[in-house]
Every structure is written in structure tokens, then in C-alpha cells.
CSV table of C-alpha atoms and ligand atoms in Angstrom, one decimal:
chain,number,residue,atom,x,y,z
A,17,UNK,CA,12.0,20.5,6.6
A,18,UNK,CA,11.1,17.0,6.4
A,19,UNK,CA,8.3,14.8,5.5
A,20,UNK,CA,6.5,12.2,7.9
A,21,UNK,CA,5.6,8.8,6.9
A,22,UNK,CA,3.4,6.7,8.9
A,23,UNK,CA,3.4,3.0,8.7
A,24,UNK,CA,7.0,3.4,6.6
A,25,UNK,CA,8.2,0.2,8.1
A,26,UNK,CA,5.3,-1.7,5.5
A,27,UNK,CA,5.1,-2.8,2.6
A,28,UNK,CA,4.6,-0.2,0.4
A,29,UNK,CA,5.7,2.4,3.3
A,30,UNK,CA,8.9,1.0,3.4
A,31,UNK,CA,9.3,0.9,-0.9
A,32,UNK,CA,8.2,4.4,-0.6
A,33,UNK,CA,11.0,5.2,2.2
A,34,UNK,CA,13.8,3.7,-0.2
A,35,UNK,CA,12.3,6.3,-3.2
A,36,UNK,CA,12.0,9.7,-1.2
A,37,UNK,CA,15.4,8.6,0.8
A,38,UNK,CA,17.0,8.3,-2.7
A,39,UNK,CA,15.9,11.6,-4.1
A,40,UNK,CA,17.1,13.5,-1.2
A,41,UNK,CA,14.4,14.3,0.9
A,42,UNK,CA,14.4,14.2,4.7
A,43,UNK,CA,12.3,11.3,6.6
A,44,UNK,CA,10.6,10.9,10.0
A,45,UNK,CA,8.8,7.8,9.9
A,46,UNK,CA,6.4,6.4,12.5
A,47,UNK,CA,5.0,3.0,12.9
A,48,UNK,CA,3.5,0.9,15.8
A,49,UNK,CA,5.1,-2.7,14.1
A,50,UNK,CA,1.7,-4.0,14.5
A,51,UNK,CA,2.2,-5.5,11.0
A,52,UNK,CA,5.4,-5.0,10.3
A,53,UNK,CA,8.9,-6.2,11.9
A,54,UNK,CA,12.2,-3.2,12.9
A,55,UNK,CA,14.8,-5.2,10.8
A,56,UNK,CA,13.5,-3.5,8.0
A,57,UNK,CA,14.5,0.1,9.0
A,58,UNK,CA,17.9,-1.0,8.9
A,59,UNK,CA,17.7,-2.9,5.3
A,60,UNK,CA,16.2,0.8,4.2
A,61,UNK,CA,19.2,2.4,5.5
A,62,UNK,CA,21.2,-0.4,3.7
A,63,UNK,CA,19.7,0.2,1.1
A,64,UNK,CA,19.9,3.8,0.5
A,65,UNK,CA,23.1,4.5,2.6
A,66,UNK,CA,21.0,7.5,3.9
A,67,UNK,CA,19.6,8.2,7.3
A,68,UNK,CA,16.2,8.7,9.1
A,69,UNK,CA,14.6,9.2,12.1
A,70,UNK,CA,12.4,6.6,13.7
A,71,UNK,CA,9.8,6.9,16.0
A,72,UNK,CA,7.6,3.7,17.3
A,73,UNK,CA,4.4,5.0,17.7
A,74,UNK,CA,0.6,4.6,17.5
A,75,UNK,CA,-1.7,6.4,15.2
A,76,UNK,CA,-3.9,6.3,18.4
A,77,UNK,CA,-2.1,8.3,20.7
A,78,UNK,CA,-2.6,11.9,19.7
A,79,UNK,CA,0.1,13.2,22.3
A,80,UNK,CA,3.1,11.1,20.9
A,81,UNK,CA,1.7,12.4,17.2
A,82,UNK,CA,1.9,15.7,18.7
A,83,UNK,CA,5.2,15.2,19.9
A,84,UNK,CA,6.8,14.2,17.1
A,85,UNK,CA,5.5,17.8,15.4
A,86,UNK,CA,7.0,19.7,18.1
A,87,UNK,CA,10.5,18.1,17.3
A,88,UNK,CA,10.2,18.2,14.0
A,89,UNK,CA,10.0,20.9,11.2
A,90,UNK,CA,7.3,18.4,9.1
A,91,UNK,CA,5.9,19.7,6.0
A,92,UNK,CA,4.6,16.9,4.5
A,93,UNK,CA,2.9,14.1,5.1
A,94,UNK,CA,2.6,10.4,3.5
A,95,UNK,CA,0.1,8.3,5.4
A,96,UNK,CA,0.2,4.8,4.9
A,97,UNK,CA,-0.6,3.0,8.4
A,98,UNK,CA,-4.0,1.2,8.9
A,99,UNK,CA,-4.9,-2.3,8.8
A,100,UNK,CA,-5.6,-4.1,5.5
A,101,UNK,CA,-7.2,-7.2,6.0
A,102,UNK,CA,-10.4,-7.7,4.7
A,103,UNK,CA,-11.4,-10.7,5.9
A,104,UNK,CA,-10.4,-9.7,9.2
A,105,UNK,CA,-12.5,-6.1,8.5
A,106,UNK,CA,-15.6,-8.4,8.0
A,107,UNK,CA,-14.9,-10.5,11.8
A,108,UNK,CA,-13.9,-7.7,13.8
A,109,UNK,CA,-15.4,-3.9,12.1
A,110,UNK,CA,-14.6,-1.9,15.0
A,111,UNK,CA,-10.9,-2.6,15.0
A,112,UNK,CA,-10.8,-1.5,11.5
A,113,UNK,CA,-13.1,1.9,11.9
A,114,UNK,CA,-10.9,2.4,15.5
A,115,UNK,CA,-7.6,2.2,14.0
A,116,UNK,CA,-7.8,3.7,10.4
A,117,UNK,CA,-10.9,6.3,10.9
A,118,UNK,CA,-9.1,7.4,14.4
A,119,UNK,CA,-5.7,7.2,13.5
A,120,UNK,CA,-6.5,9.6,10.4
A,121,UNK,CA,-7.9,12.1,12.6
A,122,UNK,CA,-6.0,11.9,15.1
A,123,UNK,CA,-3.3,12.7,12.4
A,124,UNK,CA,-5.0,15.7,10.5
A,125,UNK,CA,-5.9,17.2,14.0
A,126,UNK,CA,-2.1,17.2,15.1
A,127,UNK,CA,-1.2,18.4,11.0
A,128,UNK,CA,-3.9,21.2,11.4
A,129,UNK,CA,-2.6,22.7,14.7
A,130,UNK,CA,1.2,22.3,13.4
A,131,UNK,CA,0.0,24.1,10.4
A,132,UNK,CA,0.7,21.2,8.2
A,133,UNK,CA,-1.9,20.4,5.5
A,134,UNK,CA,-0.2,18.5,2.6
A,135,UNK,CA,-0.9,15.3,2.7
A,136,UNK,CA,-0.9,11.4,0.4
A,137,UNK,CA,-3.1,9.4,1.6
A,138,UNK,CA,-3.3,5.4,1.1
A,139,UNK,CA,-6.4,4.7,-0.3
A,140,UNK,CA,-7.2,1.7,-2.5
A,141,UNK,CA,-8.7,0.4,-6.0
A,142,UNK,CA,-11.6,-1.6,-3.1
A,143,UNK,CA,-13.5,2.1,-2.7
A,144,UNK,CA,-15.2,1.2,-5.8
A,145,UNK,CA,-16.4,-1.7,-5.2
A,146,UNK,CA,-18.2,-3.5,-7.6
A,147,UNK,CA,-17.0,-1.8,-11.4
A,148,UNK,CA,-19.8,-1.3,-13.4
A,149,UNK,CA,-17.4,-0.8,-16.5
A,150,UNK,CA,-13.8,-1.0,-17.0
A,151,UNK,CA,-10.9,0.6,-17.2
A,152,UNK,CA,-12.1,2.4,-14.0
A,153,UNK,CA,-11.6,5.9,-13.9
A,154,UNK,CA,-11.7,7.9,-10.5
A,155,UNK,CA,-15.4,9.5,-11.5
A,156,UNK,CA,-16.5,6.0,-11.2
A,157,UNK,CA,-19.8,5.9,-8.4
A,158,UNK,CA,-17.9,4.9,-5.0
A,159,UNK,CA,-19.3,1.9,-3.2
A,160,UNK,CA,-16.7,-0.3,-0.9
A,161,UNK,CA,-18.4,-3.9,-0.2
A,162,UNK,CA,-16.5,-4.6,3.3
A,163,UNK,CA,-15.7,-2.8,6.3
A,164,UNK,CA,-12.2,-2.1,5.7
A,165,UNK,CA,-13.0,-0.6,2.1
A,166,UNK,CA,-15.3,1.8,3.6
A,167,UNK,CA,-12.6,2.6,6.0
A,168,UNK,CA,-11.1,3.7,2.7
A,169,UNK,CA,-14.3,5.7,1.4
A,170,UNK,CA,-15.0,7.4,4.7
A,171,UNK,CA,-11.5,8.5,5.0
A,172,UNK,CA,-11.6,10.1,1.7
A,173,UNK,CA,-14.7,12.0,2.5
A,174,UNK,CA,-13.4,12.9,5.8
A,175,UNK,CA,-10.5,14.9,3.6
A,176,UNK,CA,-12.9,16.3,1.1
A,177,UNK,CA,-14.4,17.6,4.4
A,178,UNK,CA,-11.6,19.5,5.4
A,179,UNK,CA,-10.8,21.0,2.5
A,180,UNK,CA,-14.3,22.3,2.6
A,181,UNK,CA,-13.9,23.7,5.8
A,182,UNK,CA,-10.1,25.3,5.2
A,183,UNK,CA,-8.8,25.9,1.8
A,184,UNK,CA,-5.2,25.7,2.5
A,185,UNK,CA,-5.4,21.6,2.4
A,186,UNK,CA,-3.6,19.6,-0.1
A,187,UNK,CA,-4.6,16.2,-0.5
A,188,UNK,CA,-3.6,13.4,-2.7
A,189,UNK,CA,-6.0,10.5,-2.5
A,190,UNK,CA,-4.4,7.4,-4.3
A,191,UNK,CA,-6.1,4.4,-5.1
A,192,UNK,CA,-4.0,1.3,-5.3
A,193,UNK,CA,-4.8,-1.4,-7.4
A,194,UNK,CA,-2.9,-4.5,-6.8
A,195,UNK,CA,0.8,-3.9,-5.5
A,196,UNK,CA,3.2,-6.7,-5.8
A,197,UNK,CA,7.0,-7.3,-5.9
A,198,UNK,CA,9.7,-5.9,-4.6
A,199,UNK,CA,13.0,-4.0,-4.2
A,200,UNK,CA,15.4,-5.5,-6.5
A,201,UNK,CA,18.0,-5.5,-4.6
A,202,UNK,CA,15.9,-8.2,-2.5
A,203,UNK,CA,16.2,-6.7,0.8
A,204,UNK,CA,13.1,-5.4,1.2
A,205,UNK,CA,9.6,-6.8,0.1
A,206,UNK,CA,5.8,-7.8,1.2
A,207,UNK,CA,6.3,-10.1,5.0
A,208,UNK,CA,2.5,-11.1,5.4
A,209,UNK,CA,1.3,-12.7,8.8
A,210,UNK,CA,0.5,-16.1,8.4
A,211,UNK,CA,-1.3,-18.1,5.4
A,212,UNK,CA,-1.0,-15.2,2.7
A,213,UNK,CA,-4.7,-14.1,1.1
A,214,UNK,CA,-4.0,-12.3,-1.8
A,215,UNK,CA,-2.6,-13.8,-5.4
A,216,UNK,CA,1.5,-12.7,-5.5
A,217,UNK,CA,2.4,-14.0,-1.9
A,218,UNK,CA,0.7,-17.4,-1.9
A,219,UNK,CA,2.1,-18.0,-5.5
A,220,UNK,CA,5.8,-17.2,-4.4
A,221,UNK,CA,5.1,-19.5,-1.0
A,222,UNK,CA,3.7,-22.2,-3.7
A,223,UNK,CA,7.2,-21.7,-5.6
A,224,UNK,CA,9.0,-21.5,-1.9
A,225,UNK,CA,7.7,-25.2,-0.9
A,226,UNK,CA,5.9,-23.8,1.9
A,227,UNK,CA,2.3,-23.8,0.3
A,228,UNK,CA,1.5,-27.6,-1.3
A,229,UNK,CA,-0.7,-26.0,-4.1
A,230,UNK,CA,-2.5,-22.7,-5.5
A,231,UNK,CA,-6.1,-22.6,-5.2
A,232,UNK,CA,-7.3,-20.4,-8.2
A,233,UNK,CA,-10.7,-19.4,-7.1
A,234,UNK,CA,-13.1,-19.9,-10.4
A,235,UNK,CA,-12.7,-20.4,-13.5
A,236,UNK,CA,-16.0,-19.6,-14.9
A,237,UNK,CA,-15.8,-15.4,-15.5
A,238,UNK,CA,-15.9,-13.9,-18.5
A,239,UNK,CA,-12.4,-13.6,-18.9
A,240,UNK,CA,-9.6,-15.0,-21.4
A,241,UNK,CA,-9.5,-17.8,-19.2
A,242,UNK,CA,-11.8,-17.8,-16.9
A,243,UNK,CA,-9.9,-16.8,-14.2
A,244,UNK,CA,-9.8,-13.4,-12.5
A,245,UNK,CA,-8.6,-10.6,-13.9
A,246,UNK,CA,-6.5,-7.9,-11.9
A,247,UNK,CA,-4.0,-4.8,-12.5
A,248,UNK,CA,-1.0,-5.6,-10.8
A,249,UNK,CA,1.6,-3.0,-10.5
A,250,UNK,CA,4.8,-3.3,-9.1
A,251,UNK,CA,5.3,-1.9,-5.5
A,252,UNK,CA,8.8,0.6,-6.8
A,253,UNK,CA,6.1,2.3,-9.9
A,254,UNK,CA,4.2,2.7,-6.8
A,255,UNK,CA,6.3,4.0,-4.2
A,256,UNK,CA,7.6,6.7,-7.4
A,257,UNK,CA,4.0,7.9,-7.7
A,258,UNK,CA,3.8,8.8,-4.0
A,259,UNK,CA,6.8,11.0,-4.8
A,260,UNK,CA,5.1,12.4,-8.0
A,261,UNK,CA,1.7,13.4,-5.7
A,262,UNK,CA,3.8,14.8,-2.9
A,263,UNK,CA,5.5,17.0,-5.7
A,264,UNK,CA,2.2,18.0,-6.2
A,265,UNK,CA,0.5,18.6,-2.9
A,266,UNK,CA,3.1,20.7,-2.3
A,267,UNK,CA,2.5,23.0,-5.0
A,268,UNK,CA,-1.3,23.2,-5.3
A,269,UNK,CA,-4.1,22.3,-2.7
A,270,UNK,CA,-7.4,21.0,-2.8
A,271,UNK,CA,-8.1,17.3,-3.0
A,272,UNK,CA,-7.7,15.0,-6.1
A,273,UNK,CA,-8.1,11.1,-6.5
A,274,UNK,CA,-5.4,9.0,-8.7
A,275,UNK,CA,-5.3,5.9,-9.3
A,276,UNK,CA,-2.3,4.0,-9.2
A,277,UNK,CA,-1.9,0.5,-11.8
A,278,UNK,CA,-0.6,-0.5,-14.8
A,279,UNK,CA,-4.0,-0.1,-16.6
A,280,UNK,CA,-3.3,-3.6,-17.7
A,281,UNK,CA,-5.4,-7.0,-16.7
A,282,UNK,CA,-4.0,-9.9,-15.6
A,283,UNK,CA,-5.8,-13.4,-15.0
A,284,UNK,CA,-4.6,-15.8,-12.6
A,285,UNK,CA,-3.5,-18.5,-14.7
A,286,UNK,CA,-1.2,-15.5,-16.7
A,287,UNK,CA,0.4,-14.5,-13.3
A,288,UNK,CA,1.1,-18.4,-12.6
A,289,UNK,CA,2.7,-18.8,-15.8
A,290,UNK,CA,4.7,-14.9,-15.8
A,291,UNK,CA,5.9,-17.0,-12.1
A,292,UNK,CA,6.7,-20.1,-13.6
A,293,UNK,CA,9.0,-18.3,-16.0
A,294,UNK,CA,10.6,-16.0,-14.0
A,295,UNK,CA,11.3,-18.2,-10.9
A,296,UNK,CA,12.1,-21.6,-13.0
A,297,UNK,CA,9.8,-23.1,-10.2
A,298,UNK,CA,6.2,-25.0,-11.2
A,299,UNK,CA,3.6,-24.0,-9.3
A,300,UNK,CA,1.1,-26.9,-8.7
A,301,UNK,CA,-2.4,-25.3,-8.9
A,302,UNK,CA,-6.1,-26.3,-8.4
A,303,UNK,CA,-9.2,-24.8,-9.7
A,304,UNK,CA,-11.8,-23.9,-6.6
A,305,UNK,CA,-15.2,-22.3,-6.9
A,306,UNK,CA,-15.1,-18.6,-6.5
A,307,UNK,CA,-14.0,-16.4,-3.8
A,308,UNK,CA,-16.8,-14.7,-2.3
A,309,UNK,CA,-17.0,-11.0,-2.7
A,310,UNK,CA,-14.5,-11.3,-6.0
A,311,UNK,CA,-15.4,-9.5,-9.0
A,312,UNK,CA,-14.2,-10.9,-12.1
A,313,UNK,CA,-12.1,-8.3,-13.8
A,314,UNK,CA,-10.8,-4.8,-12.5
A,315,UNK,CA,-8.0,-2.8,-13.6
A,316,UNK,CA,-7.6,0.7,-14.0
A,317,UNK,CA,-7.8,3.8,-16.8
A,318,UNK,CA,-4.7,5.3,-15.6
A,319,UNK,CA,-4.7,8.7,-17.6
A,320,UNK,CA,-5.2,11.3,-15.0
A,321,UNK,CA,-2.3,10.3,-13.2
A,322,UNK,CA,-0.2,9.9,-16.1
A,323,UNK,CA,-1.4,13.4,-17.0
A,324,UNK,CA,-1.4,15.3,-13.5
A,325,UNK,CA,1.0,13.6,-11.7
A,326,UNK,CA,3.5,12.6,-15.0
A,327,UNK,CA,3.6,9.2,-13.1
A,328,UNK,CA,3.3,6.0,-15.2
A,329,UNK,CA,4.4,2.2,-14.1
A,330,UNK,CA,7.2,1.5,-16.0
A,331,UNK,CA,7.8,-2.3,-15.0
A,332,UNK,CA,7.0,-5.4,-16.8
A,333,UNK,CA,4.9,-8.2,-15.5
A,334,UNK,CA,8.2,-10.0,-15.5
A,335,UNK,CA,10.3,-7.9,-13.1
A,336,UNK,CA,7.0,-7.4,-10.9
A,337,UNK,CA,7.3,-12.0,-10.9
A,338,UNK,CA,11.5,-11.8,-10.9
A,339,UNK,CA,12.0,-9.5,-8.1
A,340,UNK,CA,8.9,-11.3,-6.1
A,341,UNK,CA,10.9,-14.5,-6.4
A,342,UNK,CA,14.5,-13.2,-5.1
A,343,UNK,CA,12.8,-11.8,-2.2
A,344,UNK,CA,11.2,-14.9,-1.2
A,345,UNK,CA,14.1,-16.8,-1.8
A,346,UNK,CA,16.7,-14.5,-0.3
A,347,UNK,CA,14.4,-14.0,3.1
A,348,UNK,CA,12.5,-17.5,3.2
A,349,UNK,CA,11.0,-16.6,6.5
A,350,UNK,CA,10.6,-12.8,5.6
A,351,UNK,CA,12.5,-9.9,8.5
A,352,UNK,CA,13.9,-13.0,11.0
A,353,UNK,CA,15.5,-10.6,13.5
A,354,UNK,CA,13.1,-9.1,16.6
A,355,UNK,CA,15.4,-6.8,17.7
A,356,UNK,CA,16.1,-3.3,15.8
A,357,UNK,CA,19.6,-2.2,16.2
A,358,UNK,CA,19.3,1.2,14.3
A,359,UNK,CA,17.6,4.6,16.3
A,360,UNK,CA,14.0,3.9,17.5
A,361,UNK,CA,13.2,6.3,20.3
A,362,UNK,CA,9.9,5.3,22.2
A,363,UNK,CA,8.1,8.4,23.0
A,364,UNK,CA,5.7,8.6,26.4
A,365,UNK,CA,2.2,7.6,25.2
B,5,LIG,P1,1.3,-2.9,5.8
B,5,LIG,O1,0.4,-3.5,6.8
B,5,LIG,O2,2.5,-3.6,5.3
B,5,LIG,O3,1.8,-1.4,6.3
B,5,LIG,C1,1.0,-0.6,7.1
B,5,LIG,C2,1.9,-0.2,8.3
B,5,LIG,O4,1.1,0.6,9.2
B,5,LIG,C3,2.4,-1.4,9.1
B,5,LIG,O5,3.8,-1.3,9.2
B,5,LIG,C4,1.7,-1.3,10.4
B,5,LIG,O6,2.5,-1.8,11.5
B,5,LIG,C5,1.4,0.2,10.5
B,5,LIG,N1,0.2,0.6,11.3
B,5,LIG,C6,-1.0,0.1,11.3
B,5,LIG,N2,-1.8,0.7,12.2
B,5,LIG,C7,-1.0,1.7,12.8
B,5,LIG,C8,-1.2,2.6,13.8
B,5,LIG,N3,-2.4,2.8,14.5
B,5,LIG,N4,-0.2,3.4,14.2
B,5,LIG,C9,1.0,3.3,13.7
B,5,LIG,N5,1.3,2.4,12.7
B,5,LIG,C10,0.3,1.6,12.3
B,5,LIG,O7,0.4,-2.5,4.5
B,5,LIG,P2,0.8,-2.0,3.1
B,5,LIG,O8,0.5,-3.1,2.1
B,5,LIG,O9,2.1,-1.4,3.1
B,5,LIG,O10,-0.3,-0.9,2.9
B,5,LIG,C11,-0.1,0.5,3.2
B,5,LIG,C12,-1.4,1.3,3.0
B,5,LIG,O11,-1.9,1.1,1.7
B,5,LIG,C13,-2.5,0.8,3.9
B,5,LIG,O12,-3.2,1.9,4.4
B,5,LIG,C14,-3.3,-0.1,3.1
B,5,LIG,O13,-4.7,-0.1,3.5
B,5,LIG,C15,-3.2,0.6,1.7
B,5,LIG,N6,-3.4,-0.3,0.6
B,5,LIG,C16,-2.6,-1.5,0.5
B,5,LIG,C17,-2.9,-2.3,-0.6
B,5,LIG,C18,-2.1,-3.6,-0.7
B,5,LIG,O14,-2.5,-4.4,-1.5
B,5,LIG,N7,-1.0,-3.8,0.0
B,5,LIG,C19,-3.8,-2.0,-1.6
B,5,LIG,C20,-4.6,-0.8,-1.4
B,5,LIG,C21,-4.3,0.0,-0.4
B,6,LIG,C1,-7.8,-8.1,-2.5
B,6,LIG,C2,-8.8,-7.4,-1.6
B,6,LIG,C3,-8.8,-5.9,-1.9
B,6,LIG,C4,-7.4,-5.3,-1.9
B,6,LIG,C5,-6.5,-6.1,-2.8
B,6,LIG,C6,-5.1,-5.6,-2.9
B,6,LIG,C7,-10.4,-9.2,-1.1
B,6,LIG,C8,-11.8,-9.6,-1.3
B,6,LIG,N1,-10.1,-8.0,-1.8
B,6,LIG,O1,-8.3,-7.9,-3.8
B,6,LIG,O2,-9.6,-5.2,-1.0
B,6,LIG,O3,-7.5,-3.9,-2.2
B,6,LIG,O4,-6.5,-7.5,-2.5
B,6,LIG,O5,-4.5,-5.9,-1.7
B,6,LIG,O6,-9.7,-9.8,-0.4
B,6,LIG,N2,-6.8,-15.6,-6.1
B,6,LIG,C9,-6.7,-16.9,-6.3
B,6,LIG,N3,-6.2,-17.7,-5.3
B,6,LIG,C10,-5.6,-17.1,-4.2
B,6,LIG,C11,-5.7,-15.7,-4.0
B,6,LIG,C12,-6.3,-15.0,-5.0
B,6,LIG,O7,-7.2,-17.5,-7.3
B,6,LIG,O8,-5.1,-17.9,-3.3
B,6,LIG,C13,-7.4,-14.7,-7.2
B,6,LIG,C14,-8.6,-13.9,-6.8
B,6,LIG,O9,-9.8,-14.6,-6.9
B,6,LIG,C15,-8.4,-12.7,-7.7
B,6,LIG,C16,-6.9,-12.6,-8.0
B,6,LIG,O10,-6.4,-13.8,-7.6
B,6,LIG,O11,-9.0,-13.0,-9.0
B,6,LIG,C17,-6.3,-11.5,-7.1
B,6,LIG,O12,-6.6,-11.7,-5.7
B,6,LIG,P1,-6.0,-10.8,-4.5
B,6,LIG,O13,-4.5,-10.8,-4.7
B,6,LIG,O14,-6.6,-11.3,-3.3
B,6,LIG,O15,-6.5,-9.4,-4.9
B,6,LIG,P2,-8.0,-8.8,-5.1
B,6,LIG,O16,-9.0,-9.9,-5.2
B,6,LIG,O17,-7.9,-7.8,-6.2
């Protein structure tokens, strides 16, 4: 029996790999590399000492989904692979709807015939839009602002859907807020294309030298500073929560949403200075007017998942800053290597 994980060579997918790998269980991972780099399936197997198989494949092809079913005993699955750029989700919408609306069915048609129908799905803290109130709690009114979030939204009603339709479904739906960090051993952390858009990444390039200065983007919410508030949670609580709502698929069905922080704010100018103090490094900053489409302050009431899934994030702003900082240090210019060396076996589209 083992459990698939699509887009595991990510980010989070790849934090996520480390945690189930560690507790024992049995991986098949897919993942087309279209933002991510091979090197680090090999840093996971580092890192764990434990094997997996590898497939590079595309959420778009149906028959290489199907494939890997028919070689596999899968029981499970985690589903992180989709774009994430929302920017990008604004200039090209079809992209986004194509590759995470299709890829998801694509997936849940294959899990369906295959009898499979546990499943985690990636969704994110951006399905709700703007918060009328905080903490949010997952009753909240749904109401993504951009294409990508309703990407989110759309894939979450598609699995409500299902579960309608066939009551043997088990779904997790789990609504990040703002992941950050890294592994501590450094090996393995966030390797963002380009001129990084979200806080964490452009502070650490700031620290790195390869970013002049931080642009904070307003200083005029109603915050303890003025600056914007989020609820940053360190990618490893993270990854252990997927473990925790793949416990439970497993055992129940039905579909549930969770979110997934610290149910803690953080402004800007706190997340500079946590930086500053973890790394030793100044980071040079100046004030901008606001981002558009930023709300000032979002983080999240965490309880239900504290309850149901007896998941809380157990790491400090500090560690989320520390381990941030060796993995930019230790990998300057993030996975180098093009070439994988460990088993990827391309299947026939
Ligand atoms: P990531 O881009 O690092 O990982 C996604 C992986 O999916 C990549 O390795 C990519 O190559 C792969 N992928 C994309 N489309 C694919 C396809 N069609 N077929 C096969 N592989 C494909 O992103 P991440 O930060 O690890 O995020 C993982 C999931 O969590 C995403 O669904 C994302 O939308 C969601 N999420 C992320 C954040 C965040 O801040 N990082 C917040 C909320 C939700
Ligand atoms: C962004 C995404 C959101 C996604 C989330 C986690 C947008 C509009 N939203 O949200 O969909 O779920 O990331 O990946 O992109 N900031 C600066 N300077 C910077 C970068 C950010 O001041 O260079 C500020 C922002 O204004 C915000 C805070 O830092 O107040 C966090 O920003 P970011 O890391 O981009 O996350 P979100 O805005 O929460």
C-alpha cells in the first residue's frame, strides 16, 4: 500500500515527503518539474535515508496518471501540484483553470476507477478572500479575489461534489496560510523562479545580497505598525498536518476544511526584525504604497484542526527566520544541478 503525492518535488510537497518518509509510510510521487528542479528527490532521500519511487509526470495526461495506478497498490492520495502565482493567474487565467481545475479531475477520475477516494488536497487561506473578521474560521463566506484563488474555491466545490455523488470519498481540504522556512537540516527549502513575490523569500535574498532593499508595501493599516499583518507557519508544522489529515481520511470520509497557521499575526516590520535577529544580517527596507489586492491583517482561528486533526504548529517565529536563513545561505542559488541521478522513470504520455 502506498500513498501518491503529486507535485512532491515542491515546496511544501517536498517538506511533506521528508515527514510521511520519516514515519514509515510508502511514497510514489509525481511531478512534471514545471516549478521545481530533480536535485531535490535526492536531498529527500538524503535526508530521510529512505527510498521512493519517482515518476515525472503531468497532471494533464490522464493515461500516465492511470498508469501509475496500475503499478501501484495507492491508497492514498496527497495532492499538491498546481501553479501558485497570482500575479501570473491574473495575466494568463486559462493556464491556471487548465492546469489545476484539469489536473484535479483528471486525478479524481483515475482515483475513482482505481477505487481510491482518500484524498488531502492543497487548498489555501486566498479562498476567502477578503476576511470580514478575524481569526478566520473555515465557516467564514468563501470569496477568492483572483483567478488562481478560485482555482482553489472551484476545486473545493468540485470535491464536495463527489462526495455528494458517492459517499465512500474522504476528503481533507486544507487551507494554508502563509508557509515559510525550511528543513533544518538546510537541504531542502522554498526555490522560487526569479524576483521572489511573497514576504519570507525576498527578505532572505535582501539578507543574501542578491535583493538591494525590501519594499514593505504600506504602512498606513490598521495594524501595530502599520504594516501588513499575516500568519506565517513554518513549512515542517505544515507538512506534519498533512500527515495528521491523511490519518484521518483514512479513517472517516466525507469532506472537511482545516485551516493550517499558527493562529498568530505578524506585521512586516516584525518579520524584518525576527530576520535581522536570527540571520545577524540588516535588511535595508523601504516603505511603498500598498500592494494591490492586499488586505491588511489575516491569520487564522486554528481550533478545529487542533481539535479534529490533534495538529498544532509547534515552531517559533524564530526557527521559521533561522532555518529560512541556512537554507539560503547553504544553497545561494537554490537546487544548482539539472540533472537527477536517483530513479525517475518517464512514462509514455
Ligand atoms: P510549488 O510550485 O513549489 O509545488 C507545486 C509542484 O507541483 C511543483 O513541483 C510543480 O512542478 C508541480 N506541478 C504543477 N503543475 C503540475 C502538473 N500539471 N503535473 C504535475 N506536477 C505539477 O508550490 P508549493 O508552494 O509547494 O505549493 C503546493 C500546493 O500548495 C499548491 O497547490 C499551492 O497552490 C498550494 N498553496 C501554496 C501556498 C504557498 O504559499 N506556498 C499557500 C497556499 C496554498
Ligand atoms: C500571497 C498571495 C496569496 C497566497 C500567499 C501565500 C497575493 C496578492 N496573495 O499572500 O494568494 O496564498 O501569498 O503564498 O500575492 N510584502 C511586502 N513586501 C514584499 C512582499 C510582501 O511588504 O516584497 C507584504 C505584503 O504586503 C503582505 C505581507 O508582506 O502584507 C505578506 O505578503 P506575501 O508573502 O506576498 O503573502 P500574502 O500577501 O499573504
Amino acid at each position: 500500500m502506498a500513498i501518491l503525492i503529486t507535485g512532491g518535488a515542491g515546496y511544501i510537497g517536498s517538506h511533506a515527503c521528508v515527514e510521511l518518509l520519516n514515519t514509515g509510510y510508502e511514497l510514489v510521487v509525481l511531478d512534471n518539474f514545471s516549478n521545481s528542479k530533480p536535485e531535490v528527490l535526492s536531498r529527500i532521500k538524503e535526508i530521510t535515508g529512505k527510498n521512493f519511487t519517482f515518476y515525472e509526470v503531468d497532471l494533464l495526461s490522464k493515461e500516465a496518471i492511470d498508469s501509475i495506478f496500475s503499478r501501484h497498490d495507492i491508497n492514498a492520495v496527497i495532492h499538491f501540484a498546481g501553479y501558485k502565482a497570482v500575479g501570473e493567474s491574473v495575466c494568463e487565467p486559462l493556464k491556471y483553470y487548465h492546469n489545476n481545475i484539469t489536473g484535479t479531475l483528471n486525478l479524481c477520475d483515475v482515483m475513482n476507477k482505481h477505487g481510491v477516494h482518500d484524498l488531502v488536497f492543497s487548498s489555501s487561506a486566498t479562498v476567502y478572500g477578503i476576511p470580514h473578521q478575524i481569526p478566520i474560521t473555515e465557516d467564514f463566506p468563501l470569496g477568492a479575489t483572483n483567478p488562481y484563488g478560485r482555482t482553489k474555491q472551484m476545486i473545493e466545490e468540485i470535491l464536495r461534489d463527489l462526495y455528494v455523488s458517492d459517499k465512500r470519498w474522504s476528503v481533507a481540504l486544507l487551507r494554508y496560510f502563509n508557509p515559510i522556512g525550511a528543513h533544518e537540516s538546510g537541504r531542502i527549502g522554498e526555490d522560487p523562479n526569479g524576483i521572489p513575490n511573497n514576504l519570507m523569500p525576498y527578505i532572505s535574498q535582501v539578507a543574501a545580497g542578491k535583493l538591494e532593499q525590501l519594499n514593505v508595501f504600506g504602512d498606513d493599516y490598521e495594524t501595530v505598525d502599520g504594516t501588513g499583518v499575516r500568519d506565517y507557519i513554518h513549512v515542517v508544522d505544515l507538512a506534519k498536518g498533512h500527515l495528521k489529515a491523511l490519518e484521518r481520511v483514512l479513517l472517516t470520509t466525507g469532506v472537511d476544511a482545516y485551516n493550517l497557521g499558527s493562529g498568530f499575526g505578524h506585521s512586516v516590520l516584525e518579520m524584518v526584525d525576527a530576520f535581522e535577529q536570527a540571520s545577524g544580517q540588516e535588511i535595508p527596507y523601504v516603505i511603498k504604497d500598498r500592494r494591490p489586492g492586499d488586505v491588511g491583517i489575516c491569520f487564522a482561528d486554528t481550533q478545529k484542526a487542533n481539535q479534529n486533526l490533534n495538529w498544532v504548529a509547534e515552531k517559533t517565529l524564530t526557527d521559521m527566520c533561522k532555518d529560512t536563513w541556512k537554507w539560503q545561505s547553504n544553497n545561494p542559488a537554490g537546487y544548482t544541478k539539472t540533472q537527477d541521478h536517483v530513479t525517475s522513470i518517464q512514462l509514455a504520455p
